[in-house]
Short mmCIF file of C-alpha atoms (C1' of nucleotides) in Angstrom, two decimals:
data_model
loop_
_atom_site.label_atom_id
_atom_site.label_comp_id
_atom_site.label_asym_id
_atom_site.label_seq_id
_atom_site.Cartn_x
_atom_site.Cartn_y
_atom_site.Cartn_z
CA MET E 1380 49.26 174.75 106.63
CA THR E 1381 48.80 177.41 104.00
CA LEU E 1382 49.24 181.00 104.95
CA SER E 1383 47.27 183.68 103.25
CA THR E 1384 49.05 186.99 102.99
CA ARG E 1385 46.97 188.54 105.70
CA ASP E 1386 48.39 186.12 108.18
CA LEU E 1387 51.87 187.49 107.71
CA LEU E 1388 52.81 190.70 109.46
CA PRO E 1389 55.72 192.94 108.55
CA ILE E 1390 57.90 193.94 111.45
CA GLY E 1391 56.42 197.40 111.84
CA GLU E 1392 52.98 196.01 112.29
CA LEU E 1393 54.11 193.37 114.74
CA ALA E 1394 55.88 196.10 116.65
CA ALA E 1395 52.75 198.24 116.77
CA ARG E 1396 50.55 195.36 117.79
CA SER E 1397 52.84 193.99 120.42
CA GLY E 1398 54.12 197.28 121.76
CA ILE E 1399 57.65 195.96 121.35
CA ALA E 1400 60.13 197.96 119.28
CA ALA E 1401 61.18 196.58 115.93
CA SER E 1402 64.79 196.66 117.06
CA ALA E 1403 63.87 194.46 120.00
CA LEU E 1404 62.06 192.05 117.70
CA ARG E 1405 65.17 191.69 115.58
CA TYR E 1406 67.16 191.18 118.73
CA TYR E 1407 64.80 188.43 119.89
CA GLU E 1408 65.24 186.77 116.55
CA ASP E 1409 69.02 186.86 116.97
CA LEU E 1410 68.52 185.11 120.28
CA GLY E 1411 66.29 182.54 118.66
CA LEU E 1412 63.22 183.48 120.67
CA ILE E 1413 61.05 184.23 117.67
CA HIS E 1414 61.19 183.40 114.02
CA ALA E 1415 60.16 185.12 110.81
CA GLU E 1416 59.56 184.03 107.25
CA ARG E 1417 61.23 186.20 104.66
CA THR E 1418 59.94 187.76 101.47
CA SER E 1419 61.92 187.22 98.30
CA GLY E 1420 63.48 190.60 99.02
CA GLY E 1421 64.60 189.56 102.47
CA GLN E 1422 62.06 191.39 104.60
CA ARG E 1423 60.66 189.69 107.68
CA ARG E 1424 57.10 188.43 107.73
CA TYR E 1425 55.73 187.16 111.01
CA ARG E 1426 52.95 184.69 111.62
CA ARG E 1427 50.20 185.88 113.87
CA SER E 1428 51.13 183.27 116.42
CA THR E 1429 54.25 185.33 117.06
CA LEU E 1430 52.06 187.74 118.98
CA ARG E 1431 51.26 184.98 121.43
CA ARG E 1432 54.90 184.13 121.70
CA LEU E 1433 55.74 187.73 122.43
CA ALA E 1434 53.09 187.89 125.10
CA PHE E 1435 54.65 184.86 126.68
CA ILE E 1436 58.06 186.50 126.55
CA ARG E 1437 56.83 189.70 128.16
CA ALA E 1438 55.03 187.82 130.88
CA ALA E 1439 58.15 185.80 131.61
CA GLN E 1440 60.26 188.93 131.79
CA ARG E 1441 57.84 190.39 134.25
CA ILE E 1442 58.34 187.47 136.51
CA GLY E 1443 62.01 188.21 136.30
CA LEU E 1444 63.31 185.66 133.82
CA SER E 1445 66.28 186.64 131.71
CA LEU E 1446 65.88 186.23 127.98
CA ASP E 1447 68.06 183.16 128.26
CA GLU E 1448 65.63 181.63 130.69
CA VAL E 1449 62.72 182.73 128.57
CA GLY E 1450 64.26 180.72 125.77
CA GLU E 1451 64.36 177.67 127.99
CA SER E 1452 60.76 178.10 129.00
CA LEU E 1453 59.76 178.48 125.37
CA GLY E 1454 61.70 175.35 124.59
CA ARG E 1455 59.47 173.40 126.95
CA LEU E 1456 56.41 174.25 124.93
CA PRO E 1457 55.48 172.42 121.73
CA VAL E 1458 56.38 174.01 118.46
CA ASP E 1459 53.67 172.49 116.34
CA HIS E 1460 50.52 172.96 118.37
CA VAL E 1461 49.08 175.10 121.09
CA PRO E 1462 50.22 173.70 124.43
CA ASN E 1463 47.80 171.40 126.17
CA ALA E 1464 47.09 171.60 129.86
CA ALA E 1465 49.88 169.23 130.84
CA GLU E 1466 52.52 170.97 128.77
CA TRP E 1467 51.55 174.36 129.97
CA LYS E 1468 51.34 173.25 133.55
CA GLY E 1469 55.03 172.39 133.71
CA VAL E 1470 56.03 175.86 132.69
CA ALA E 1471 53.39 177.60 134.73
CA THR E 1472 54.23 175.82 137.95
CA SER E 1473 57.91 176.59 137.59
CA TRP E 1474 56.97 180.21 137.13
CA GLN E 1475 54.78 180.05 140.18
CA ARG E 1476 57.58 178.66 142.29
CA ARG E 1477 59.69 181.55 141.19
CA ILE E 1478 57.05 184.08 142.06
CA ASP E 1479 56.53 182.46 145.44
CA GLN E 1480 60.21 182.71 146.21
CA GLN E 1481 60.24 186.36 145.35
CA ILE E 1482 57.22 187.05 147.47
CA GLU E 1483 58.75 185.19 150.38
CA GLU E 1484 61.92 187.21 150.18
CA LEU E 1485 59.96 190.43 150.13
CA GLU E 1486 57.85 189.35 153.07
CA ARG E 1487 60.99 188.60 155.03
CA LEU E 1488 62.39 192.01 154.24
CA LYS E 1489 59.15 193.65 155.17
CA ALA E 1490 58.96 191.88 158.48
CA LYS E 1491 62.45 192.96 159.42
CA LEU E 1492 61.72 196.46 158.34
CA THR E 1493 58.61 196.54 160.48
CA GLY E 1494 60.65 195.51 163.45
CA CYS E 1495 63.06 198.31 162.71
CA VAL E 1496 60.42 200.98 162.56
CA GLY E 1497 59.79 200.23 166.19
CA CYS E 1498 63.38 200.26 167.30
CA GLY E 1499 64.70 203.16 165.29
CA CYS E 1500 68.15 202.10 166.24
CA LEU E 1501 69.88 200.55 163.28
CA SER E 1502 72.03 198.88 165.85
CA LEU E 1503 74.54 196.56 164.34
CA THR E 1504 73.98 193.95 166.96
CA ARG E 1505 70.25 194.12 167.30
CA CYS E 1506 68.68 195.27 164.07
CA GLY E 1507 67.26 192.51 161.90
CA LEU E 1508 67.92 194.47 158.73
CA TYR E 1509 71.58 193.64 159.06
CA ASN E 1510 70.85 189.99 159.20
CA LEU E 1511 69.41 189.44 155.79
CA ASP E 1512 71.77 186.67 154.86
CA ASP E 1513 69.18 183.94 155.07
CA ALA E 1514 70.53 180.72 153.69
CA ALA E 1515 67.98 180.66 150.87
CA GLY E 1516 69.18 184.11 149.92
CA ALA E 1517 67.23 184.69 146.70
CA ALA E 1518 68.87 186.80 144.00
CA GLY E 1519 71.23 189.68 144.61
CA PRO E 1520 74.70 190.11 145.97
CA GLY E 1521 73.66 189.35 149.51
CA ALA E 1522 75.02 191.15 152.51
CA ARG E 1523 77.34 188.52 153.80
CA TYR E 1524 79.18 189.56 156.93
CA LEU E 1525 77.41 192.79 157.56
CA LEU E 1526 77.38 192.12 161.26
CA GLY E 1527 80.75 193.82 161.20
CA ASP E 1528 82.01 192.86 164.61
CA ARG E 1529 81.20 189.25 164.09
CA ALA E 1530 82.86 188.75 160.76
CA PRO E 1531 84.72 185.51 160.20
CA ALA E 1532 88.24 185.62 161.64
CA PRO E 1533 87.54 188.80 163.59
CA PRO E 1534 90.79 190.69 163.92
CA ARG E 1535 89.82 192.34 167.16
CA SER E 1536 88.25 190.59 170.11
CA GLN E 1537 84.85 191.88 171.13
CA ASP E 1538 81.97 194.04 170.26
CA PRO E 1539 82.78 197.32 171.94
CA PRO E 1540 80.30 198.43 174.60
CA PRO E 1541 77.30 200.13 172.98
CA ARG E 1542 78.20 203.73 172.33
CA PRO E 1543 76.08 206.25 170.45
CA PRO E 1544 76.74 205.47 166.80
CA THR E 1545 76.76 208.09 164.10
CA TYR E 1546 75.87 208.08 160.45
CA MET X 213 84.94 213.75 168.44
CA THR X 214 88.29 211.98 168.76
CA LEU X 215 88.91 208.82 166.86
CA SER X 216 91.39 206.31 168.15
CA THR X 217 93.24 204.43 165.44
CA ARG X 218 91.26 201.24 166.04
CA ASP X 219 88.14 203.03 164.96
CA LEU X 220 89.48 203.58 161.48
CA LEU X 221 89.40 200.70 159.04
CA PRO X 222 91.48 200.46 155.85
CA ILE X 223 89.52 199.56 152.77
CA GLY X 224 90.54 195.91 152.75
CA GLU X 225 89.20 195.39 156.21
CA LEU X 226 85.98 197.20 155.49
CA ALA X 227 85.61 195.04 152.41
CA ALA X 228 86.16 191.86 154.39
CA ARG X 229 83.78 192.90 157.15
CA SER X 230 81.03 194.11 154.88
CA GLY X 231 81.40 191.48 152.19
CA ILE X 232 81.53 194.25 149.62
CA ALA X 233 84.48 194.42 147.24
CA ALA X 234 86.97 197.22 147.70
CA SER X 235 86.32 198.33 144.14
CA ALA X 236 82.64 198.68 144.97
CA LEU X 237 83.47 200.71 148.06
CA ARG X 238 85.50 203.13 145.96
CA TYR X 239 82.64 203.30 143.54
CA TYR X 240 80.20 204.10 146.33
CA GLU X 241 82.51 206.86 147.43
CA ASP X 242 82.52 208.30 143.91
CA LEU X 243 78.74 208.33 144.09
CA GLY X 244 78.86 210.06 147.45
CA LEU X 245 77.20 207.22 149.32
CA ILE X 246 80.01 206.72 151.79
CA HIS X 247 82.92 208.77 152.94
CA ALA X 248 86.46 208.06 154.11
CA GLU X 249 89.10 209.96 155.98
CA ARG X 250 92.52 209.84 154.42
CA THR X 251 95.94 209.11 155.87
CA SER X 252 98.72 211.57 155.15
CA GLY X 253 99.71 209.23 152.33
CA GLY X 254 96.27 209.33 150.80
CA GLN X 255 94.93 205.95 151.83
CA ARG X 256 91.31 205.63 152.86
CA ARG X 257 90.36 205.08 156.48
CA TYR X 258 86.74 204.37 157.27
CA ARG X 259 84.88 204.98 160.47
CA ARG X 260 83.14 201.99 161.91
CA SER X 261 79.81 203.62 161.34
CA THR X 262 80.41 203.08 157.65
CA LEU X 263 79.56 199.43 158.23
CA ARG X 264 76.09 200.47 159.29
CA ARG X 265 75.80 202.68 156.28
CA LEU X 266 76.80 199.83 154.03
CA ALA X 267 74.25 197.57 155.63
CA PHE X 268 71.66 200.19 154.90
CA ILE X 269 72.80 200.37 151.30
CA ARG X 270 72.65 196.62 150.81
CA ALA X 271 69.23 196.42 152.38
CA ALA X 272 67.98 199.17 150.13
CA GLN X 273 69.37 197.46 147.06
CA ARG X 274 67.60 194.30 148.05
CA ILE X 275 64.35 196.14 148.07
CA GLY X 276 65.17 197.20 144.56
CA LEU X 277 66.40 200.76 144.97
CA SER X 278 68.97 202.02 142.52
CA LEU X 279 72.11 203.52 144.01
CA ASP X 280 70.70 206.90 143.11
CA GLU X 281 67.64 206.23 145.19
CA VAL X 282 69.76 204.80 147.96
CA GLY X 283 71.52 208.13 148.05
CA GLU X 284 68.21 209.89 148.46
CA SER X 285 67.18 207.60 151.27
CA LEU X 286 70.49 208.15 152.99
CA GLY X 287 69.99 211.87 152.59
CA ARG X 288 66.84 211.63 154.64
CA LEU X 289 68.73 210.32 157.60
CA PRO X 290 70.71 212.58 159.94
CA VAL X 291 74.45 212.84 159.45
CA ASP X 292 75.44 213.63 162.97
CA HIS X 293 73.55 211.13 165.07
CA VAL X 294 71.91 207.77 164.88
CA PRO X 295 68.41 208.22 163.47
CA ASN X 296 65.67 208.43 166.03
CA ALA X 297 62.39 206.62 165.64
CA ALA X 298 60.71 209.44 163.75
CA GLU X 299 63.55 209.93 161.29
CA TRP X 300 63.90 206.27 160.62
CA LYS X 301 60.20 205.79 160.29
CA GLY X 302 59.99 208.05 157.26
CA VAL X 303 62.50 206.02 155.36
CA ALA X 304 61.20 202.69 156.55
CA THR X 305 57.62 203.37 155.62
CA SER X 306 58.57 204.49 152.14
CA TRP X 307 60.51 201.27 151.77
CA GLN X 308 57.52 199.33 153.01
CA ARG X 309 55.27 200.93 150.47
CA ARG X 310 57.69 199.90 147.82
CA ILE X 311 57.81 196.33 149.04
CA ASP X 312 54.04 196.21 149.20
CA GLN X 313 53.75 197.35 145.61
CA GLN X 314 56.16 194.69 144.48
CA ILE X 315 54.31 192.01 146.37
CA GLU X 316 51.02 193.15 144.93
CA GLU X 317 52.35 192.97 141.41
CA LEU X 318 53.65 189.49 142.00
CA GLU X 319 50.36 188.37 143.51
CA ARG X 320 48.55 189.65 140.45
CA LEU X 321 50.87 187.77 138.17
CA LYS X 322 50.49 184.66 140.21
CA ALA X 323 46.73 184.82 140.16
CA LYS X 324 46.67 185.14 136.39
CA LEU X 325 49.12 182.33 136.07
CA THR X 326 46.98 180.12 138.26
CA GLY X 327 44.03 180.79 136.01
CA CYS X 328 46.15 179.80 133.06
CA VAL X 329 47.22 176.51 134.48
CA GLY X 330 43.62 175.51 134.34
CA CYS X 331 42.94 176.68 130.85
CA GLY X 332 46.12 175.58 129.12
CA CYS X 333 45.13 177.63 126.18
CA LEU X 334 47.23 180.75 125.97
CA SER X 335 44.36 182.11 123.99
CA LEU X 336 44.91 185.64 122.94
CA THR X 337 41.37 186.63 123.68
CA ARG X 338 40.83 184.74 126.88
CA CYS X 339 44.08 184.29 128.75
CA GLY X 340 44.67 186.74 131.58
CA LEU X 341 48.40 186.55 131.13
CA TYR X 342 48.07 188.70 128.08
CA ASN X 343 46.29 191.34 130.01
CA LEU X 344 48.98 192.39 132.37
CA ASP X 345 48.83 196.03 131.49
CA ASP X 346 47.23 197.08 134.73
CA ALA X 347 47.22 200.82 135.05
CA ALA X 348 49.45 200.73 138.13
CA GLY X 349 51.91 198.76 136.08
CA ALA X 350 54.91 198.56 138.46
CA ALA X 351 58.37 198.48 136.96
CA GLY X 352 59.31 196.89 133.67
CA PRO X 353 58.65 197.58 130.04
CA GLY X 354 55.01 196.56 130.27
CA ALA X 355 53.22 194.62 127.62
CA ARG X 356 51.14 197.34 126.13
CA TYR X 357 48.97 196.16 123.30
CA LEU X 358 49.62 192.50 123.55
CA LEU X 359 46.04 191.72 122.79
CA GLY X 360 47.14 191.83 119.19
CA ASP X 361 43.81 191.99 117.50
CA ARG X 362 42.65 194.79 119.70
CA ALA X 363 45.55 197.12 119.24
CA PRO X 364 44.81 200.82 118.94
CA ALA X 365 43.92 201.82 115.38
CA PRO X 366 43.53 198.22 114.25
CA PRO X 367 44.35 198.08 110.56
CA ARG X 368 42.09 195.12 109.87
CA SER X 369 38.53 194.84 111.05
CA GLN X 370 37.81 191.93 113.36
CA ASP X 371 39.23 189.18 115.44
CA PRO X 372 39.27 186.21 113.08
CA PRO X 373 37.15 183.25 114.14
CA PRO X 374 39.00 181.09 116.66
CA ARG X 375 41.24 178.68 114.81
CA PRO X 376 43.77 176.33 116.37
CA PRO X 377 46.81 178.50 117.05
CA THR X 378 50.36 177.26 116.85
CA TYR X 379 53.59 178.14 118.61
"C1'" DG C 1048 115.87 200.73 156.37
"C1'" DT C 1049 113.92 197.45 153.52
"C1'" DG C 1050 110.62 194.27 151.57
"C1'" DC C 1051 106.15 193.31 150.28
"C1'" DA C 1052 101.27 193.36 150.74
"C1'" DA C 1053 97.98 196.61 150.58
"C1'" DC C 1054 96.86 200.52 148.92
"C1'" DT C 1055 96.31 204.60 145.11
"C1'" DT C 1056 94.28 206.58 140.42
"C1'" DC C 1057 92.52 206.31 135.95
"C1'" DA C 1058 90.86 204.09 131.95
"C1'" DA C 1059 88.74 200.45 130.03
"C1'" DG C 1060 85.92 196.27 130.12
"C1'" DC C 1061 81.68 193.46 131.16
"C1'" DC C 1062 76.76 192.04 131.43
"C1'" DG C 1063 71.92 192.11 129.76
"C1'" DA C 1064 68.69 194.14 127.01
"C1'" DC C 1065 68.24 196.85 123.97
"C1'" DT C 1066 68.66 201.47 120.91
"C1'" DT C 1067 70.86 204.34 117.48
"C1'" DG C 1068 73.00 205.42 113.24
"C1'" DA C 1069 74.97 204.87 108.73
"C1'" DG C 1070 74.43 203.35 104.40
"C1'" DG C 1071 71.75 200.75 101.44
"C1'" DT C 1072 67.41 197.95 99.51
"C1'" DC C 1073 62.42 196.72 99.03
"C1'" DA C 1074 57.54 197.12 97.93
"C1'" DA C 1075 53.30 199.35 97.34
"C1'" DG C 1076 50.57 203.29 95.67
"C1'" DC C 1077 50.11 206.72 92.20
"C1'" DG M 430 58.27 203.60 86.40
"C1'" DC M 431 58.97 206.42 90.24
"C1'" DT M 432 58.67 207.95 94.74
"C1'" DT M 433 58.76 207.22 99.44
"C1'" DG M 434 58.32 205.05 103.63
"C1'" DA M 435 59.28 200.81 105.52
"C1'" DC M 436 62.56 197.70 105.68
"C1'" DC M 437 67.56 195.53 105.67
"C1'" DT M 438 72.48 194.67 108.05
"C1'" DC M 439 76.20 195.64 110.89
"C1'" DA M 440 78.70 198.23 114.22
"C1'" DA M 441 78.67 200.96 117.93
"C1'" DG M 442 76.47 203.20 121.86
"C1'" DT M 443 73.72 203.29 126.43
"C1'" DC M 444 72.73 202.35 131.27
"C1'" DG M 445 73.62 200.65 136.00
"C1'" DG M 446 76.69 198.55 138.84
"C1'" DC M 447 80.36 197.20 139.15
"C1'" DT M 448 85.33 194.58 137.97
"C1'" DT M 449 89.90 194.41 135.90
"C1'" DG M 450 94.34 196.01 134.76
"C1'" DA M 451 98.31 198.95 134.50
"C1'" DA M 452 101.46 201.67 136.67
"C1'" DG M 453 102.79 203.71 140.66
"C1'" DT M 454 102.81 204.70 146.13
"C1'" DT M 455 102.21 203.71 151.15
"C1'" DG M 456 102.77 201.69 155.55
"C1'" DC M 457 103.74 198.16 158.74
"C1'" DA M 458 106.73 194.13 160.27
"C1'" DC M 459 111.01 192.68 160.70
#
DNA sequence: GTGCAACTTCAAGCCGACTTGAGGTCAAGC
DNA sequence: GCTTGACCTCAAGTCGGCTTGAAGTTGCAC
């Protein structure tokens, strides 16, 4: 494929058109996410298709992929032609799964929170908010034994009788 | 209020019971999120109620609050007594709003993605994925002008006629 | 009263995703 | 051919949320 000069964008123009800082574009290149031709003087010249690639990257980031993972996703798409339905579907459905998981986690949180609005107690033993350690615990550190008095190998016997707790 | 010795936990025990590393607990103290009494020798001793506070912190982080914001939320709760329904409700509903926004954003993404599975094109001019710059654009950098050929102050006239794009 | 684990502080390091700055080169318009 | 803005590389800095390490102290069991 021949490339007329108007198909090659200098970094500043790509930055303006994509809304992504030139420094970030160079960084993406270091990571191997995008690629640029070079002029004889060493300046970057980007194909227009890079804009599409950048859009893909931004979309992936929005879903919560790290740039590492974005690289993987990009690797699943063909290099030499626009992805066909089948190729694209693989990536898209894995993204969808990810989104669904995130939504699920948020719905769980929301449900517990709703329960708590009613109780107003923040009781360690009753409040669902302290029981967020669902097996399929999504991302994040995860509150593991936050039911204090029921921690593994509890040093002291029993939950003390409910007394007015303080903050 | 008198505190018997069994109500005061050393940092290691609080760490074990909360599942939060001792170093993180010290860090939270630096940020003013939690507080500890001190022994005559200077070691930290935590009230049991700190466990509840930590649970609150973890829950808030899961919703996506920064520790700064967690501090604000904590500031809206009473220091001297367990929050009553009204006090708790303020915090909880602001958290719920936040969750709802996140879910909405994800639903939008998902919808666009679903459209794309069908089209398999990743066309710059047609694909919804490149149009994620909804006004109420949630968190994240936000793909601003990713419709490359329609960037503000477009240097060159028109969208070129659709040619097979490459990756 | 002693031994040792658990604690203390303070400074520095780490991760991801970039940005900033210094010092120098390129390329396009006049 | 010269000017000037856009570009180059490389190193270091930033931010949030911690962790790690060094060097020293405390407190509980025996």
